[in-house]
Coordinates of C-alpha atoms and ligand atoms in Angstrom, one line a residue:
M1 CA 0.0 0.0 0.0
Y2 CA 1.5 3.3 -1.0
P3 CA 1.2 6.4 1.3
Q4 CA -2.1 8.1 1.2
V5 CA -1.8 11.9 1.3
L6 CA -4.7 13.5 -0.4
L7 CA -7.2 10.7 0.4
K8 CA -5.9 9.7 3.8
N9 CA -9.2 11.0 5.5
R10 CA -11.5 9.4 2.9
K11 CA -14.3 7.4 4.5
P12 CA -16.7 5.0 2.7
D13 CA -19.9 6.8 3.9
R14 CA -19.3 10.4 4.9
I15 CA -17.0 13.5 4.6
A16 CA -14.2 14.1 7.1
T17 CA -15.0 16.7 9.7
L18 CA -12.9 19.7 10.6
A19 CA -11.8 17.9 13.8
E20 CA -10.7 14.8 11.8
Y21 CA -8.9 17.0 9.3
R22 CA -7.0 18.7 12.2
E23 CA -6.2 15.4 13.9
S24 CA -4.4 14.4 10.7
G25 CA -2.3 17.5 10.7
G26 CA -4.7 19.8 8.9
Y27 CA -4.2 23.5 9.2
E28 CA -0.8 23.0 10.7
G29 CA 0.8 24.2 7.4
L30 CA -1.3 27.3 7.6
A31 CA -0.4 28.0 11.2
R32 CA 3.3 27.5 10.4
V33 CA 3.2 29.8 7.3
L34 CA 1.2 32.7 8.5
G35 CA 3.3 35.3 10.3
Q36 CA 6.4 33.2 9.8
R37 CA 7.0 32.9 6.1
S38 CA 6.6 35.6 3.5
P39 CA 4.4 35.0 0.4
D40 CA 7.5 34.9 -1.6
E41 CA 9.0 32.1 0.5
V42 CA 5.7 30.1 0.1
R43 CA 5.9 30.5 -3.7
K44 CA 9.6 29.4 -3.6
V45 CA 8.7 26.1 -1.7
L46 CA 6.0 25.3 -4.3
L47 CA 8.5 26.0 -7.0
D48 CA 11.1 23.7 -5.4
A49 CA 8.4 21.0 -4.9
I50 CA 7.8 20.9 -8.7
L51 CA 4.1 20.9 -8.1
L52 CA 2.7 20.6 -11.7
G53 CA -0.9 21.6 -12.3
R54 CA -3.3 18.6 -12.0
G55 CA -6.0 20.1 -14.2
G56 CA -4.5 18.8 -17.4
A57 CA -1.9 21.3 -18.6
A58 CA 0.8 20.3 -16.1
F59 CA 2.0 23.9 -15.7
P60 CA 4.2 24.4 -12.5
A61 CA 2.1 26.1 -9.9
G62 CA 5.1 27.9 -8.3
V63 CA 6.0 29.4 -11.7
K64 CA 2.4 30.6 -12.3
M65 CA 2.3 32.3 -8.8
M66 CA 5.8 33.8 -9.4
T67 CA 4.4 35.6 -12.5
V68 CA 2.2 37.8 -10.3
A69 CA 4.5 40.8 -10.1
D70 CA 5.4 42.2 -6.7
D71 CA 3.9 45.6 -7.8
A72 CA 0.8 44.1 -9.4
P73 CA -2.4 45.9 -8.6
F74 CA -5.0 44.9 -6.0
P75 CA -7.4 43.3 -5.5
R76 CA -6.0 40.0 -6.7
Y77 CA -8.0 36.9 -7.1
L78 CA -7.6 33.2 -6.6
V79 CA -9.9 30.9 -8.6
C80 CA -10.2 27.2 -7.9
N81 CA -11.2 25.3 -11.0
A82 CA -13.7 22.6 -9.9
D83 CA -15.5 22.5 -13.3
E84 CA -14.4 18.9 -14.0
M85 CA -16.5 18.3 -17.2
E86 CA -13.7 16.3 -18.9
P87 CA -15.4 12.9 -19.7
G88 CA -14.0 10.2 -17.4
T89 CA -12.7 12.6 -14.8
F90 CA -14.1 12.6 -11.3
K91 CA -11.2 13.0 -9.0
D92 CA -12.0 16.6 -7.9
R93 CA -15.5 15.5 -6.8
V94 CA -13.9 12.7 -4.7
L95 CA -11.5 15.2 -3.1
I96 CA -14.3 17.6 -2.1
H97 CA -16.5 14.9 -0.8
A98 CA -13.7 13.2 1.1
D99 CA -12.0 16.1 2.9
P100 CA -13.2 19.6 2.0
H101 CA -11.0 21.4 4.5
Q102 CA -7.9 20.2 2.6
L103 CA -9.1 22.2 -0.3
I104 CA -10.1 25.2 1.9
E105 CA -6.6 25.2 3.5
G106 CA -4.9 24.9 0.1
M107 CA -6.9 27.9 -1.1
V108 CA -6.1 30.0 1.9
L109 CA -2.4 29.2 1.5
A110 CA -2.4 29.8 -2.3
A111 CA -4.2 33.1 -1.7
Y112 CA -1.6 34.1 0.8
A113 CA 1.2 33.2 -1.6
V114 CA -0.1 35.7 -4.2
S115 CA -1.7 38.2 -1.7
A116 CA -5.2 37.6 -2.9
E117 CA -8.0 38.4 -0.5
K118 CA -10.8 36.7 -2.5
G119 CA -11.0 33.1 -3.6
I120 CA -13.7 31.7 -5.8
I121 CA -14.5 28.0 -6.3
F122 CA -16.0 27.6 -9.8
I123 CA -17.9 24.4 -9.7
R124 CA -20.0 22.5 -12.3
P125 CA -23.7 22.6 -11.6
E126 CA -24.1 18.8 -11.4
Y127 CA -21.8 19.0 -8.3
E128 CA -24.6 20.6 -6.2
S129 CA -23.9 18.4 -3.2
A130 CA -20.2 19.2 -3.4
A131 CA -21.0 23.0 -3.7
R132 CA -23.2 22.7 -0.5
I133 CA -20.6 20.8 1.4
L134 CA -18.1 23.5 0.5
E135 CA -20.4 26.3 1.5
R136 CA -21.1 24.7 4.9
E137 CA -17.4 23.9 5.6
I138 CA -16.3 27.4 4.5
G139 CA -18.6 28.7 7.3
I140 CA -17.1 26.3 9.8
A141 CA -13.5 27.2 8.8
R142 CA -14.4 30.9 9.1
E143 CA -15.8 30.4 12.6
A144 CA -12.7 28.5 13.6
G145 CA -10.5 31.5 12.4
F146 CA -8.9 29.7 9.4
L147 CA -10.4 32.3 7.0
G148 CA -12.1 35.6 7.0
K149 CA -10.6 38.7 8.6
N150 CA -7.2 38.4 10.4
V151 CA -6.7 34.7 9.8
L152 CA -5.1 33.1 12.9
G153 CA -4.3 36.5 14.2
S154 CA -1.8 37.1 11.3
G155 CA -3.3 40.2 9.8
F156 CA -4.0 38.3 6.6
N157 CA -7.6 38.6 5.3
V158 CA -9.2 36.2 2.8
E159 CA -12.8 35.2 1.9
L160 CA -13.9 32.2 -0.2
A161 CA -17.1 31.9 -2.2
V162 CA -18.7 29.1 -4.3
H163 CA -19.8 29.9 -7.9
R164 CA -21.9 27.4 -9.8
S165 CA -21.1 27.2 -13.5
G166 CA -23.8 27.6 -16.2
G167 CA -22.6 24.1 -17.3
R168 CA -20.5 24.0 -20.5
Y169 CA -17.2 22.1 -20.9
I170 CA -15.4 25.2 -22.2
C171 CA -16.0 27.0 -18.9
G172 CA -13.1 24.8 -17.6
E173 CA -10.6 26.6 -19.8
V174 CA -8.9 29.3 -17.7
T175 CA -9.8 32.4 -19.7
A176 CA -13.3 31.2 -20.6
Q177 CA -13.8 30.6 -16.9
I178 CA -12.8 34.2 -16.2
N179 CA -15.3 35.4 -18.8
A180 CA -18.0 33.2 -17.3
L181 CA -17.3 34.6 -13.8
E182 CA -17.7 38.1 -15.2
G183 CA -21.1 37.1 -16.6
R184 CA -19.8 37.2 -20.2
R185 CA -20.1 34.6 -23.0
P186 CA -17.6 31.9 -22.0
N187 CA -15.4 31.8 -25.0
P188 CA -11.6 31.8 -24.3
R189 CA -9.7 35.1 -24.2
Q190 CA -6.6 36.0 -26.1
A191 CA -3.4 35.7 -24.0
P192 CA -1.1 37.6 -23.4
P193 CA -2.0 39.4 -21.2
F194 CA -2.1 36.2 -19.1
P195 CA -4.6 36.1 -16.2
T196 CA -1.9 36.5 -13.6
E197 CA -1.4 39.9 -15.1
K198 CA -4.9 40.8 -16.2
G199 CA -7.6 38.3 -15.2
L200 CA -10.9 38.6 -13.4
W201 CA -12.2 42.2 -13.8
G202 CA -8.8 43.1 -15.2
K203 CA -6.9 42.2 -12.0
P204 CA -4.2 39.6 -11.4
T205 CA -5.8 36.2 -11.1
V206 CA -4.3 32.8 -10.3
L207 CA -6.4 29.8 -11.3
Q208 CA -5.6 26.3 -10.1
N209 CA -7.2 22.9 -10.2
V210 CA -8.7 21.4 -7.0
E211 CA -6.1 18.6 -6.8
T212 CA -3.3 21.1 -7.3
L213 CA -4.6 23.2 -4.4
C214 CA -5.1 20.1 -2.2
C215 CA -1.4 19.3 -2.5
I216 CA -0.3 22.7 -1.1
P217 CA -1.0 22.2 2.7
H218 CA 1.0 18.9 2.6
I219 CA 4.0 20.5 0.8
L220 CA 4.1 23.4 3.3
R221 CA 3.8 21.1 6.3
N222 CA 6.3 18.5 5.1
G223 CA 8.6 20.3 2.7
A224 CA 9.4 20.3 -1.0
Q225 CA 11.9 17.4 -0.8
W226 CA 9.3 15.1 0.9
F227 CA 6.8 15.9 -1.8
K228 CA 9.3 15.0 -4.6
E229 CA 10.2 11.8 -2.9
L230 CA 6.6 10.6 -3.0
A231 CA 7.0 10.0 -6.7
L232 CA 8.5 6.8 -8.1
T233 CA 10.3 8.5 -11.0
E234 CA 13.0 11.2 -11.0
T235 CA 10.9 13.4 -13.2
G236 CA 7.7 13.2 -11.1
A237 CA 6.7 14.7 -7.8
G238 CA 3.9 13.9 -5.4
T239 CA 1.1 11.5 -5.6
K240 CA -1.6 11.5 -8.3
L241 CA -5.3 10.6 -8.2
F242 CA -6.1 8.2 -10.9
G243 CA -9.7 7.8 -11.8
I244 CA -10.0 4.6 -13.6
S245 CA -13.1 3.5 -15.6
G246 CA -14.1 1.2 -18.5
R247 CA -13.4 -2.5 -18.9
V248 CA -11.9 -3.1 -15.4
N249 CA -13.2 -5.0 -12.4
R250 CA -12.9 -2.2 -9.8
P251 CA -13.3 1.2 -11.4
G252 CA -12.7 4.0 -8.9
C253 CA -10.4 6.8 -7.8
Y254 CA -7.0 5.6 -6.5
E255 CA -4.2 7.8 -5.0
L256 CA -0.9 6.4 -6.1
P257 CA 2.6 7.7 -6.5
M258 CA 3.4 9.8 -9.6
G259 CA 5.2 7.4 -11.9
V260 CA 3.4 4.2 -11.0
R261 CA 3.1 1.8 -13.9
L262 CA -0.1 1.6 -15.9
S263 CA -0.1 -2.2 -15.6
E264 CA 0.1 -1.9 -11.8
I265 CA -2.8 0.4 -11.7
I266 CA -4.9 -1.9 -13.8
E267 CA -3.9 -5.2 -12.2
E268 CA -3.4 -4.3 -8.6
Y269 CA -5.8 -1.5 -8.0
A270 CA -8.6 -1.8 -10.6
G271 CA -8.7 -5.6 -10.1
G272 CA -7.7 -6.5 -13.7
M273 CA -9.6 -6.6 -16.9
K274 CA -13.4 -7.3 -16.7
N275 CA -14.5 -10.9 -17.6
G276 CA -10.8 -11.8 -18.0
G277 CA -10.7 -9.7 -21.2
E278 CA -7.5 -8.5 -22.8
F279 CA -6.2 -5.0 -22.6
K280 CA -6.4 -3.2 -25.9
A281 CA -6.0 0.5 -25.3
C282 CA -6.7 3.2 -22.8
L283 CA -6.9 7.0 -22.6
P284 CA -4.5 8.0 -19.9
G285 CA -5.8 11.3 -18.8
G286 CA -9.4 12.0 -19.9
A287 CA -11.2 12.4 -23.3
S288 CA -8.7 14.9 -24.6
T289 CA -5.7 12.7 -24.6
S290 CA -4.6 10.1 -27.1
Y291 CA -4.6 6.3 -26.9
L292 CA -2.0 4.2 -25.2
T293 CA -1.8 0.6 -26.6
R294 CA -0.5 -2.7 -25.5
D295 CA 3.0 -1.4 -26.3
H296 CA 2.6 1.1 -23.5
Y297 CA 1.1 -1.2 -21.0
H298 CA 4.0 -0.9 -18.5
I299 CA 4.5 2.9 -19.0
E300 CA 5.3 5.0 -15.9
M301 CA 2.4 7.3 -15.4
D302 CA 4.0 10.7 -15.0
F303 CA 3.8 13.9 -17.0
D304 CA 7.2 13.4 -18.6
A305 CA 6.9 9.7 -19.5
L306 CA 3.6 10.4 -21.3
R307 CA 5.0 13.4 -23.1
R308 CA 7.9 11.2 -24.4
V309 CA 5.4 8.9 -26.2
G310 CA 3.5 11.9 -27.7
N311 CA 0.7 11.7 -25.2
R312 CA -0.4 13.5 -22.0
L313 CA -1.1 12.5 -18.4
G314 CA -3.9 15.1 -18.5
T315 CA -6.2 14.7 -15.5
G316 CA -5.1 11.1 -14.8
A317 CA -8.6 9.8 -15.8
I318 CA -7.8 6.4 -17.3
M319 CA -10.5 4.9 -19.6
V320 CA -9.7 1.2 -20.4
F321 CA -10.8 -0.6 -23.5
D322 CA -10.6 -4.4 -24.2
R323 CA -10.3 -6.4 -27.4
E324 CA -14.1 -6.4 -27.8
T325 CA -14.2 -2.6 -28.1
C326 CA -14.5 -1.0 -31.5
M327 CA -12.1 1.9 -31.4
V328 CA -14.0 3.7 -34.1
A329 CA -17.2 3.6 -32.0
A330 CA -15.3 4.6 -28.9
T331 CA -13.7 7.6 -30.7
L332 CA -17.1 8.6 -32.2
N333 CA -18.6 8.7 -28.8
L334 CA -15.9 11.1 -27.6
I335 CA -16.0 13.3 -30.6
E336 CA -19.8 13.6 -30.3
F337 CA -19.2 15.2 -26.9
F338 CA -16.6 17.6 -28.3
A339 CA -18.9 18.6 -31.3
R340 CA -21.6 19.4 -28.8
E341 CA -19.3 21.4 -26.5
S342 CA -17.3 23.5 -29.0
C343 CA -18.0 27.1 -28.0
G344 CA -18.4 28.1 -31.6
W345 CA -16.0 31.1 -31.4
C346 CA -13.6 30.1 -34.1
T347 CA -14.3 28.4 -37.5
P348 CA -11.9 25.5 -37.5
C349 CA -13.3 24.1 -34.3
R350 CA -16.9 25.0 -34.9
E351 CA -17.0 23.5 -38.4
G352 CA -14.2 20.9 -38.2
I353 CA -15.2 18.9 -35.2
P354 CA -18.8 18.2 -36.4
Y355 CA -17.2 17.3 -39.8
I356 CA -15.0 14.7 -38.1
R357 CA -18.0 13.4 -36.2
D358 CA -20.0 13.0 -39.4
I359 CA -17.1 11.1 -41.1
L360 CA -16.6 8.8 -38.2
A361 CA -20.3 8.2 -37.9
R362 CA -20.4 7.2 -41.6
I363 CA -17.4 4.9 -41.2
E364 CA -19.0 3.2 -38.1
A365 CA -22.2 2.7 -40.1
G366 CA -20.3 1.0 -42.9
E367 CA -20.7 3.9 -45.3
G368 CA -17.1 5.1 -45.2
E369 CA -15.0 5.7 -48.3
P370 CA -11.2 5.2 -48.9
G371 CA -10.7 9.0 -49.0
D372 CA -12.1 9.4 -45.5
I373 CA -8.8 8.4 -43.7
P374 CA -6.6 11.1 -45.4
A375 CA -9.5 13.6 -45.0
L376 CA -9.6 12.9 -41.3
K377 CA -5.8 13.3 -41.0
T378 CA -5.9 16.7 -42.8
I379 CA -8.8 18.1 -40.7
C380 CA -7.1 17.0 -37.5
K381 CA -4.0 18.9 -38.5
H382 CA -6.0 22.1 -39.1
L383 CA -7.5 21.9 -35.7
W384 CA -4.1 22.4 -34.0
Y385 CA -4.4 26.0 -35.3
A386 CA -7.8 26.7 -33.7
Y387 CA -8.1 29.5 -31.1
C388 CA -7.7 27.5 -27.9
A389 CA -6.6 24.2 -26.5
F390 CA -10.1 22.7 -26.7
A391 CA -9.6 21.7 -30.4
P392 CA -6.2 20.0 -30.2
G393 CA -7.6 18.1 -27.2
A394 CA -10.7 17.1 -29.1
V395 CA -8.8 15.6 -32.0
S396 CA -6.2 13.8 -29.8
P397 CA -8.2 10.6 -29.6
V398 CA -9.0 10.8 -33.3
E399 CA -5.3 11.2 -34.1
G400 CA -4.6 8.3 -31.7
L401 CA -7.2 6.2 -33.6
L402 CA -5.5 6.9 -36.9
T403 CA -2.0 6.3 -35.5
H404 CA -2.6 3.1 -33.6
F405 CA -5.8 1.6 -35.2
E406 CA -5.8 2.7 -38.8
D407 CA -6.2 -1.0 -39.8
E408 CA -9.4 -1.1 -37.8
V409 CA -10.7 2.1 -39.5
A410 CA -9.8 0.7 -42.9
A411 CA -11.5 -2.6 -42.1
H412 CA -14.8 -0.7 -41.5
I413 CA -14.5 0.9 -44.9
H414 CA -13.4 -2.2 -46.7
E415 CA -16.0 -4.5 -45.2
K416 CA -18.7 -1.9 -45.3
K417 CA -19.7 -2.6 -41.7
C418 CA -18.4 -2.5 -38.2
P419 CA -16.3 -5.6 -37.7
F420 CA -17.2 -5.7 -34.1
K421 CA -21.0 -6.0 -34.7
G422 CA -22.6 -9.2 -35.8
S423 CA -23.8 -9.2 -39.4
Ligands
FMN1 C1 -11.6 22.9 -22.9 C2 -10.8 22.9 -21.6 C3 -11.5 22.5 -20.4 C4 -10.8 22.4 -19.2 N1 -11.4 22.0 -18.1 C5 -10.7 22.0 -16.9 C6 -11.4 21.6 -15.7 O1 -12.6 21.3 -15.7 N2 -10.7 21.7 -14.6 C7 -9.4 22.1 -14.5 O2 -8.8 22.2 -13.5 N3 -8.8 22.5 -15.7 C8 -9.4 22.5 -16.8 N4 -8.7 22.9 -18.0 C9 -7.4 23.4 -17.8 C10 -7.4 24.8 -17.4 O3 -7.4 25.7 -18.6 C11 -6.1 25.2 -16.6 O4 -5.0 24.8 -17.2 C12 -6.1 24.6 -15.2 O5 -7.4 24.7 -14.5 C13 -5.1 25.3 -14.3 O6 -4.9 24.7 -13.1 P1 -3.7 23.8 -12.7 O7 -2.5 24.5 -13.2 O8 -3.7 23.6 -11.3 O9 -3.9 22.5 -13.4 C14 -9.4 22.9 -19.2 C15 -8.8 23.3 -20.4 C16 -9.5 23.3 -21.6 C17 -8.7 23.7 -22.8
SF4_2 S1 -11.1 26.1 -30.4 FE1 -13.3 25.6 -30.1 S2 -13.7 25.9 -28.0 FE2 -11.8 27.0 -28.5 S3 -12.4 29.1 -29.1 FE3 -12.4 27.9 -31.0 S4 -14.5 27.2 -31.1 FE4 -14.2 27.8 -29.0

């Protein structure tokens, strides 16, 4: 059993209370930091810990916080991204339901690091129970002196609020989220200027994922070196929540060291393949990553190792497919989601993704033509030039399909039917 850090207070039937969080060392990091370490020192510790963003882009949290200039204007904002609409991803919900004070402490510490006095949790509307838990526990933390005015007598003030999203996937993208919070149409904004310079209402804004923020109390209590040593690989740091779903016996959310092998996650934690099936492929980090195949079965699951094989660890949401799965149908299912969720702001994405969906639907229905494969490849290339990261993410599984399973696509076209369906 590997050390449990973020999920150590997880219980099968209820959330951890403030008292339980404190018994496990909760709010100790905050007490040690406030009044004893400067915001700059806190940012330096996060930088040394190599805390990479857990929301999908793997950007170093310490670097992002450092980009808030010393003389940047006030007020400054901290936004917690709890949008979590990436298909297959459910780790942030688990974190909030398991131990909400861990997130609250992480937000207070992150706010202190960038001298923000207002923190907003942007949460998807389907997570109403998580939003209510947070609202209640924020009140409890305030009464206990962990947030509000003069936190723990340090002179630092910070307030937290929960904001329910209108409910579109694009609202998870950082600049679209800022537009949404301002009540505007949630299409992405041009950057630069980056949000840390000009974000919410034109003021410096630091936006981090739930899991990233949850790591912060532990790093400040135990040190950067401790955090790095949690990982199994030289290039990794910390633990990672892996949300595993699909053709496995025990789907669920598992906290494992960064760098753990994919085969170990599937066999030891997810209970192996369902019905004794054979592993065919998986998405390693949500719907906007590419496929890993049997050749990658023992890959070390950290950001660097995935990058080296042209993929991404993304959110760590692993979706597993077995030999019985038609990869055309699986990819069609994903692209249908992306076609629905394109914000429509730029032409390549608004037009290109539905076009890919239509071609894949024809192929799956046995009506594909030999020219469809090169056409798909060309459209996918164009989508890398769309306005925001949504489009490259959307085509990642399609490119994975064409790279690793082109034979399967060709068989659909050649046989004029889906080879996985009975005739
Ligand atoms: C279309 C799209 C959707 C996204 N959805 C989320 C999301 O739901 N949650 C999240 O934390 N990051 C999401 N991201 C990534 C954010 O833009 C951003 O990189 C992240 O929230 C920053 O926090 P981190 O550095 O702690 O990961 C999304 C990005 C894109 C392009
Ligand atoms: S790439 Fe898609 S989601 Fe991003 S701005 Fe263009 S239309 Fe909107």
